[in-house]
Amino acid sequence: MFCVECGAEGPTYEGLCAKDFAKKHAVVRAPEVVDVERCASCGSFRFRSGWSKLDRDLAATRLFRERIPAERPYERVTFTFVAREEDANNFSLTVKAVGRFQDLESVQGFRTRLRIKPSLCDNCQKQKGRYYEGILQVRGEGRELTPPEVRAVRTFVAARVDRSAEDGAFVSRMEEVHGGLDFYVSTNALGKNLARDIADAFGGSVSASPKLFGQKQGREVFRVTSLVRLPPFQVGDVVRHKARVAEVMAVRPFVVLRDLASGEERRFKAKEVRSARRLDAERFEARIERPTTGEAIAVHPESGEGRPVTPRPKERAARAVVVWTSEGAFLSALPADASKN
Ligand SMILES: [Zn+2]
Ligand SMILES: [Zn+2]
């Protein structure tokens, strides 16, 4: 085949050699400037499809694809570029556009500027307005949350929300109230999912109560309050349950209580032990003394006070982990540091 323009022999495209084809057909119409909004709060860029968090170079590539179509007859175009920063919001770009036509690749270089307009994305706008749809409440069953629990739940929620931030999940406000935590969340689904995840991780029960909030485009809008109640006790707690003194061996999926006098373990649903009360108790490893009376006496490591241990520890054991309450000393089945957190 011969080029109709220059007569060169070789492959032709619409009658032209590659050189003359490229001369006649520009790959793209190069824009002098590409403007884009970027959220001043979260750094997302605004694309045709919506806001998206990308780094600057990926964002620029996506903007080129969106805004600079291949000129006909090129079927496809790809971009590479080098950016030079003029200031935080202005970049001068040297771009290479590669147009494809059949098996031909034509390269066109051009310069343009990327101008970033600070703005606020939809999510951040809602967040700034203290927007919320649902409320997630975290409480203890018949007790206040302990400070370590408060810290752990806050960290847990922050990590979960961070992971689903792309789907518009955010917490607009968090309050410590009545020995618990309230999270104001961007969607009801987020509140429900977080409640379930917290119950899975920390134990406890979940409930939800929707309240009609208003109407939006003819649809009823509900505000859902999701409530997680963390178990009434923590592992290591010593409780009085139906006249017996027990230590808490587990809190989920069931509460397991071990009777300190008999050593017998039983499991309960959280609501079955709602009436149980925590007792002040210490747990430590104690020296065991055996006076000639045949008793086993645990010695408090600080006060030196001695109390008979129930049930009696194994023969010859010189030390044992005991639970020390106002009513006596009991052998514990847990390690001495079980209730430290
Ligand atoms: Zn030619
Ligand atoms: Zn934003």
GROMACS .gro file of C-alpha atoms and ligand atoms in nm:
model
  343
    1MET     CA    1   0.000   0.000   0.000
    2PHE     CA    2   0.109   0.355  -0.073
    3CYS     CA    3   0.038   0.670   0.124
    4VAL     CA    4  -0.184   0.900  -0.084
    5GLU     CA    5  -0.010   1.200   0.069
    6CYS     CA    6   0.359   1.120   0.037
    7GLY     CA    7   0.365   0.802  -0.168
    8ALA     CA    8   0.561   0.607   0.095
    9GLU     CA    9   0.520   0.233   0.079
   10GLY     CA   10   0.401   0.041   0.387
   11PRO     CA   11   0.093   0.002   0.606
   12THR     CA   12  -0.164   0.278   0.561
   13TYR     CA   13  -0.451   0.403   0.772
   14GLU     CA   14  -0.739   0.552   0.577
   15GLY     CA   15  -0.494   0.582   0.289
   16LEU     CA   16  -0.221   0.755   0.491
   17CYS     CA   17   0.111   0.642   0.631
   18ALA     CA   18   0.143   0.661   1.009
   19LYS     CA   19   0.327   0.994   0.996
   20ASP     CA   20   0.075   1.165   0.772
   21PHE     CA   21  -0.216   1.011   0.965
   22ALA     CA   22  -0.080   1.164   1.286
   23LYS     CA   23  -0.022   1.496   1.110
   24LYS     CA   24  -0.379   1.507   0.982
   25HIS     CA   25  -0.553   1.379   1.296
   26ALA     CA   26  -0.489   1.526   1.640
   27VAL     CA   27  -0.535   1.267   1.915
   28VAL     CA   28  -0.712   1.507   2.151
   29ARG     CA   29  -0.814   1.869   2.171
   30ALA     CA   30  -0.586   1.979   2.449
   31PRO     CA   31  -0.753   2.196   2.716
   32GLU     CA   32  -0.558   2.494   2.847
   33VAL     CA   33  -0.670   2.423   3.197
   34VAL     CA   34  -0.841   2.147   3.391
   35ASP     CA   35  -1.040   2.267   3.689
   36VAL     CA   36  -1.144   2.037   3.969
   37GLU     CA   37  -1.304   2.079   4.310
   38ARG     CA   38  -1.129   1.922   4.604
   39CYS     CA   39  -1.283   1.885   4.948
   40ALA     CA   40  -1.086   2.100   5.189
   41SER     CA   41  -1.182   1.871   5.472
   42CYS     CA   42  -1.120   1.515   5.350
   43GLY     CA   43  -0.926   1.571   5.026
   44SER     CA   44  -1.176   1.400   4.794
   45PHE     CA   45  -1.192   1.515   4.432
   46ARG     CA   46  -1.516   1.577   4.249
   47PHE     CA   47  -1.561   1.359   3.940
   48ARG     CA   48  -1.861   1.323   3.716
   49SER     CA   49  -1.959   1.010   3.907
   50GLY     CA   50  -1.927   1.182   4.245
   51TRP     CA   51  -1.669   1.253   4.513
   52SER     CA   52  -1.379   1.016   4.548
   53LYS     CA   53  -1.063   1.009   4.755
   54LEU     CA   54  -0.764   0.957   4.527
   55ASP     CA   55  -0.411   1.086   4.531
   56ARG     CA   56  -0.344   1.384   4.305
   57ASP     CA   57  -0.183   1.196   4.019
   58LEU     CA   58  -0.453   0.929   4.000
   59ALA     CA   59  -0.714   1.203   4.020
   60ALA     CA   60  -0.553   1.391   3.728
   61THR     CA   61  -0.545   1.075   3.516
   62ARG     CA   62  -0.911   1.014   3.589
   63LEU     CA   63  -0.999   1.376   3.509
   64PHE     CA   64  -0.823   1.349   3.170
   65ARG     CA   65  -1.016   1.035   3.090
   66GLU     CA   66  -1.342   1.201   3.189
   67ARG     CA   67  -1.289   1.532   3.015
   68ILE     CA   68  -1.058   1.477   2.721
   69PRO     CA   69  -1.212   1.236   2.471
   70ALA     CA   70  -1.019   1.083   2.182
   71GLU     CA   71  -1.073   1.281   1.861
   72ARG     CA   72  -1.210   1.076   1.573
   73PRO     CA   73  -1.107   0.851   1.417
   74TYR     CA   74  -0.897   0.746   1.721
   75GLU     CA   75  -1.076   0.478   1.913
   76ARG     CA   76  -0.900   0.514   2.247
   77VAL     CA   77  -0.663   0.746   2.428
   78THR     CA   78  -0.439   0.702   2.731
   79PHE     CA   79  -0.247   0.968   2.923
   80THR     CA   80   0.080   0.998   3.104
   81PHE     CA   81   0.211   1.320   3.248
   82VAL     CA   82   0.466   1.497   3.462
   83ALA     CA   83   0.338   1.755   3.712
   84ARG     CA   84   0.519   2.059   3.840
   85GLU     CA   85   0.376   2.228   4.145
   86GLU     CA   86   0.326   2.605   4.120
   87ASP     CA   87   0.153   2.624   4.454
   88ALA     CA   88  -0.069   2.396   4.660
   89ASN     CA   89  -0.360   2.434   4.418
   90ASN     CA   90  -0.194   2.494   4.080
   91PHE     CA   91   0.009   2.249   3.878
   92SER     CA   92   0.164   2.276   3.538
   93LEU     CA   93   0.138   1.944   3.354
   94THR     CA   94   0.333   1.808   3.061
   95VAL     CA   95   0.106   1.544   2.913
   96LYS     CA   96   0.155   1.269   2.662
   97ALA     CA   97  -0.166   1.145   2.499
   98VAL     CA   98  -0.142   0.817   2.307
   99GLY     CA   99  -0.425   0.765   2.059
  100ARG     CA  100  -0.509   0.422   1.920
  101PHE     CA  101  -0.646   0.360   1.573
  102GLN     CA  102  -0.646  -0.003   1.462
  103ASP     CA  103  -0.286  -0.114   1.532
  104LEU     CA  104  -0.154   0.240   1.512
  105GLU     CA  105  -0.041   0.441   1.815
  106SER     CA  106  -0.004   0.816   1.770
  107VAL     CA  107   0.156   1.027   2.038
  108GLN     CA  108   0.059   1.388   2.104
  109GLY     CA  109   0.228   1.600   2.365
  110PHE     CA  110   0.070   1.905   2.522
  111ARG     CA  111   0.089   2.126   2.827
  112THR     CA  112  -0.199   2.215   3.048
  113ARG     CA  113  -0.267   2.335   3.400
  114LEU     CA  114  -0.451   2.161   3.679
  115ARG     CA  115  -0.637   2.408   3.899
  116ILE     CA  116  -0.776   2.284   4.227
  117LYS     CA  117  -1.072   2.469   4.376
  118PRO     CA  118  -1.112   2.413   4.748
  119SER     CA  119  -1.464   2.301   4.826
  120LEU     CA  120  -1.655   2.077   5.064
  121CYS     CA  121  -1.778   1.734   4.959
  122ASP     CA  122  -2.129   1.617   5.035
  123ASN     CA  123  -2.016   1.400   5.324
  124CYS     CA  124  -1.815   1.670   5.492
  125GLN     CA  125  -2.094   1.918   5.440
  126LYS     CA  126  -2.334   1.689   5.623
  127GLN     CA  127  -2.076   1.624   5.890
  128LYS     CA  128  -2.012   1.994   5.941
  129GLY     CA  129  -2.385   2.043   5.982
  130ARG     CA  130  -2.379   1.783   6.259
  131TYR     CA  131  -2.589   1.570   6.038
  132TYR     CA  132  -2.698   1.236   6.171
  133GLU     CA  133  -2.961   0.982   6.087
  134GLY     CA  134  -2.931   0.729   6.366
  135ILE     CA  135  -2.798   0.698   6.718
  136LEU     CA  136  -2.590   0.416   6.855
  137GLN     CA  137  -2.601   0.378   7.231
  138VAL     CA  138  -2.358   0.160   7.422
  139ARG     CA  139  -2.443   0.084   7.783
  140GLY     CA  140  -2.360  -0.169   8.049
  141GLU     CA  141  -2.627  -0.409   8.169
  142GLY     CA  142  -2.716  -0.266   8.511
  143ARG     CA  143  -2.382  -0.090   8.547
  144GLU     CA  144  -2.170   0.189   8.405
  145LEU     CA  145  -1.905   0.116   8.145
  146THR     CA  146  -1.556   0.096   8.288
  147PRO     CA  147  -1.298   0.348   8.158
  148PRO     CA  148  -1.110   0.071   7.969
  149GLU     CA  149  -1.439  -0.033   7.806
  150VAL     CA  150  -1.511   0.326   7.703
  151ARG     CA  151  -1.166   0.350   7.543
  152ALA     CA  152  -1.198   0.013   7.372
  153VAL     CA  153  -1.545   0.085   7.228
  154ARG     CA  154  -1.437   0.427   7.098
  155THR     CA  155  -1.132   0.281   6.927
  156PHE     CA  156  -1.338  -0.002   6.784
  157VAL     CA  157  -1.602   0.233   6.639
  158ALA     CA  158  -1.340   0.469   6.495
  159ALA     CA  159  -1.167   0.181   6.315
  160ARG     CA  160  -1.493   0.045   6.173
  161VAL     CA  161  -1.611   0.384   6.050
  162ASP     CA  162  -1.273   0.459   5.895
  163ARG     CA  163  -1.292   0.138   5.696
  164SER     CA  164  -1.634   0.222   5.547
  165ALA     CA  165  -1.578   0.597   5.500
  166GLU     CA  166  -1.613   0.563   5.122
  167ASP     CA  167  -1.976   0.458   5.164
  168GLY     CA  168  -2.062   0.779   5.342
  169ALA     CA  169  -2.022   0.636   5.691
  170PHE     CA  170  -1.927   0.883   5.959
  171VAL     CA  171  -1.988   0.968   6.320
  172SER     CA  172  -2.081   1.333   6.351
  173ARG     CA  173  -2.065   1.344   6.728
  174MET     CA  174  -1.987   1.127   7.028
  175GLU     CA  175  -2.104   1.185   7.381
  176GLU     CA  176  -2.026   1.017   7.712
  177VAL     CA  177  -2.357   0.996   7.895
  178HIS     CA  178  -2.502   0.813   8.195
  179GLY     CA  179  -2.205   0.579   8.225
  180GLY     CA  180  -2.227   0.494   7.855
  181LEU     CA  181  -2.156   0.625   7.506
  182ASP     CA  182  -2.377   0.780   7.238
  183PHE     CA  183  -2.263   0.792   6.877
  184TYR     CA  184  -2.454   1.006   6.625
  185VAL     CA  185  -2.412   0.818   6.299
  186SER     CA  186  -2.465   0.914   5.935
  187THR     CA  187  -2.700   0.628   5.849
  188ASN     CA  188  -2.933   0.396   6.037
  189ALA     CA  189  -2.762   0.100   5.871
  190LEU     CA  190  -2.428   0.213   6.013
  191GLY     CA  191  -2.577   0.230   6.363
  192LYS     CA  192  -2.725  -0.118   6.333
  193ASN     CA  193  -2.408  -0.271   6.189
  194LEU     CA  194  -2.190  -0.112   6.456
  195ALA     CA  195  -2.425  -0.235   6.729
  196ARG     CA  196  -2.401  -0.591   6.599
  197ASP     CA  197  -2.023  -0.571   6.557
  198ILE     CA  198  -1.977  -0.435   6.909
  199ALA     CA  199  -2.195  -0.712   7.054
  200ASP     CA  200  -1.990  -0.969   6.860
  201ALA     CA  201  -1.664  -0.826   6.988
  202PHE     CA  202  -1.755  -0.736   7.347
  203GLY     CA  203  -2.054  -0.955   7.417
  204GLY     CA  204  -2.394  -0.821   7.506
  205SER     CA  205  -2.737  -0.781   7.356
  206VAL     CA  206  -2.865  -0.556   7.075
  207SER     CA  207  -3.199  -0.384   7.031
  208ALA     CA  208  -3.326  -0.113   6.798
  209SER     CA  209  -3.610   0.137   6.821
  210PRO     CA  210  -3.711   0.337   6.513
  211LYS     CA  211  -3.881   0.671   6.559
  212LEU     CA  212  -4.065   0.851   6.283
  213PHE     CA  213  -3.863   1.164   6.222
  214GLY     CA  214  -4.031   1.329   5.925
  215GLN     CA  215  -4.087   1.303   5.554
  216LYS     CA  216  -3.841   1.332   5.268
  217GLN     CA  217  -3.969   1.333   4.913
  218GLY     CA  218  -4.294   1.169   5.022
  219ARG     CA  219  -4.114   0.893   5.212
  220GLU     CA  220  -4.126   0.849   5.585
  221VAL     CA  221  -3.788   0.901   5.747
  222PHE     CA  222  -3.697   0.710   6.060
  223ARG     CA  223  -3.432   0.775   6.315
  224VAL     CA  224  -3.319   0.445   6.457
  225THR     CA  225  -3.165   0.426   6.801
  226SER     CA  226  -2.956   0.109   6.820
  227LEU     CA  227  -2.870   0.000   7.171
  228VAL     CA  228  -2.597  -0.241   7.276
  229ARG     CA  229  -2.594  -0.353   7.635
  230LEU     CA  230  -2.258  -0.493   7.733
  231PRO     CA  231  -2.277  -0.788   7.971
  232PRO     CA  232  -2.344  -0.707   8.336
  233PHE     CA  233  -2.009  -0.846   8.441
  234GLN     CA  234  -1.657  -0.889   8.321
  235VAL     CA  235  -1.444  -1.199   8.343
  236GLY     CA  236  -1.291  -1.212   8.690
  237ASP     CA  237  -1.573  -1.023   8.865
  238VAL     CA  238  -1.699  -1.174   9.188
  239VAL     CA  239  -2.077  -1.166   9.224
  240ARG     CA  240  -2.352  -1.271   9.457
  241HIS     CA  241  -2.617  -1.464   9.267
  242LYS     CA  242  -2.907  -1.618   9.457
  243ALA     CA  243  -2.726  -1.628   9.790
  244ARG     CA  244  -2.415  -1.784   9.640
  245VAL     CA  245  -2.083  -1.619   9.579
  246ALA     CA  246  -1.944  -1.688   9.233
  247GLU     CA  247  -1.667  -1.574   9.005
  248VAL     CA  248  -1.734  -1.483   8.642
  249MET     CA  249  -1.551  -1.719   8.407
  250ALA     CA  250  -1.696  -1.595   8.074
  251VAL     CA  251  -1.943  -1.333   7.952
  252ARG     CA  252  -2.019  -1.453   7.602
  253PRO     CA  253  -2.191  -1.613   7.435
  254PHE     CA  254  -2.315  -1.706   7.782
  255VAL     CA  255  -2.236  -1.580   8.128
  256VAL     CA  256  -2.054  -1.859   8.307
  257LEU     CA  257  -2.053  -1.839   8.686
  258ARG     CA  258  -1.840  -2.060   8.903
  259ASP     CA  259  -1.967  -2.114   9.254
  260LEU     CA  260  -1.670  -2.031   9.475
  261ALA     CA  261  -1.774  -2.260   9.761
  262SER     CA  262  -1.840  -2.572   9.552
  263GLY     CA  263  -1.632  -2.503   9.241
  264GLU     CA  264  -1.934  -2.588   9.026
  265GLU     CA  265  -1.977  -2.394   8.698
  266ARG     CA  266  -2.310  -2.299   8.542
  267ARG     CA  267  -2.395  -2.096   8.235
  268PHE     CA  268  -2.668  -1.837   8.205
  269LYS     CA  269  -2.818  -1.600   7.952
  270ALA     CA  270  -2.730  -1.240   8.032
  271LYS     CA  271  -3.084  -1.159   8.142
  272GLU     CA  272  -3.095  -1.454   8.384
  273VAL     CA  273  -2.817  -1.300   8.592
  274ARG     CA  274  -2.954  -0.948   8.586
  275SER     CA  275  -3.023  -0.967   8.960
  276ALA     CA  276  -2.667  -1.071   9.043
  277ARG     CA  277  -2.461  -0.807   9.222
  278ARG     CA  278  -2.091  -0.747   9.209
  279LEU     CA  279  -1.900  -0.781   9.534
  280ASP     CA  280  -1.583  -0.610   9.639
  281ALA     CA  281  -1.319  -0.874   9.614
  282GLU     CA  282  -0.948  -0.914   9.560
  283ARG     CA  283  -0.780  -1.192   9.370
  284PHE     CA  284  -0.417  -1.276   9.434
  285GLU     CA  285  -0.178  -1.561   9.482
  286ALA     CA  286  -0.151  -1.634   9.851
  287ARG     CA  287   0.076  -1.842  10.065
  288ILE     CA  288  -0.107  -2.138  10.215
  289GLU     CA  289  -0.036  -2.233  10.575
  290ARG     CA  290  -0.141  -2.561  10.731
  291PRO     CA  291  -0.168  -2.548  11.104
  292THR     CA  292  -0.197  -2.877  11.292
  293THR     CA  293  -0.576  -2.837  11.312
  294GLY     CA  294  -0.584  -2.967  10.951
  295GLU     CA  295  -0.719  -2.647  10.800
  296ALA     CA  296  -0.564  -2.462  10.505
  297ILE     CA  297  -0.513  -2.093  10.576
  298ALA     CA  298  -0.454  -1.833  10.303
  299VAL     CA  299  -0.235  -1.543  10.408
  300HIS     CA  300  -0.305  -1.197  10.267
  301PRO     CA  301   0.020  -1.083  10.103
  302GLU     CA  302  -0.011  -0.726  10.236
  303SER     CA  303  -0.195  -0.740  10.565
  304GLY     CA  304  -0.066  -1.083  10.670
  305GLU     CA  305  -0.416  -1.172  10.784
  306GLY     CA  306  -0.502  -1.542  10.757
  307ARG     CA  307  -0.835  -1.698  10.657
  308PRO     CA  308  -0.943  -2.055  10.602
  309VAL     CA  309  -0.972  -2.135  10.230
  310THR     CA  310  -1.284  -2.291  10.083
  311PRO     CA  311  -1.276  -2.545   9.927
  312ARG     CA  312  -0.958  -2.679  10.077
  313PRO     CA  313  -0.659  -2.670   9.835
  314LYS     CA  314  -0.472  -2.984   9.736
  315GLU     CA  315  -0.239  -3.146   9.986
  316ARG     CA  316   0.106  -2.989  10.001
  317ALA     CA  317   0.018  -2.690   9.773
  318ALA     CA  318   0.224  -2.405   9.916
  319ARG     CA  319   0.059  -2.129   9.717
  320ALA     CA  320  -0.280  -2.081   9.552
  321VAL     CA  321  -0.477  -1.811   9.371
  322VAL     CA  322  -0.758  -1.705   9.601
  323VAL     CA  323  -1.056  -1.471   9.592
  324TRP     CA  324  -1.066  -1.265   9.909
  325THR     CA  325  -1.400  -1.117  10.009
  326SER     CA  326  -1.541  -0.987  10.333
  327GLU     CA  327  -1.692  -1.331  10.386
  328GLY     CA  328  -1.384  -1.541  10.344
  329ALA     CA  329  -1.116  -1.675  10.112
  330PHE     CA  330  -1.201  -1.902   9.820
  331LEU     CA  331  -0.992  -2.093   9.572
  332SER     CA  332  -1.010  -1.926   9.231
  333ALA     CA  333  -0.999  -2.103   8.896
  334LEU     CA  334  -0.872  -1.789   8.724
  335PRO     CA  335  -0.524  -1.640   8.706
  336ALA     CA  336  -0.442  -1.378   8.967
  337ASP     CA  337  -0.459  -1.092   8.713
  338ALA     CA  338  -0.794  -1.197   8.560
  339SER     CA  339  -0.987  -0.888   8.665
  340LYS     CA  340  -0.721  -0.620   8.607
  341ASN     CA  341  -0.898  -0.496   8.296
  342ZN      ZN  342   0.260   0.960   0.400
  343ZN      ZN  343  -1.494   1.579   5.227
   0.00000   0.00000   0.00000
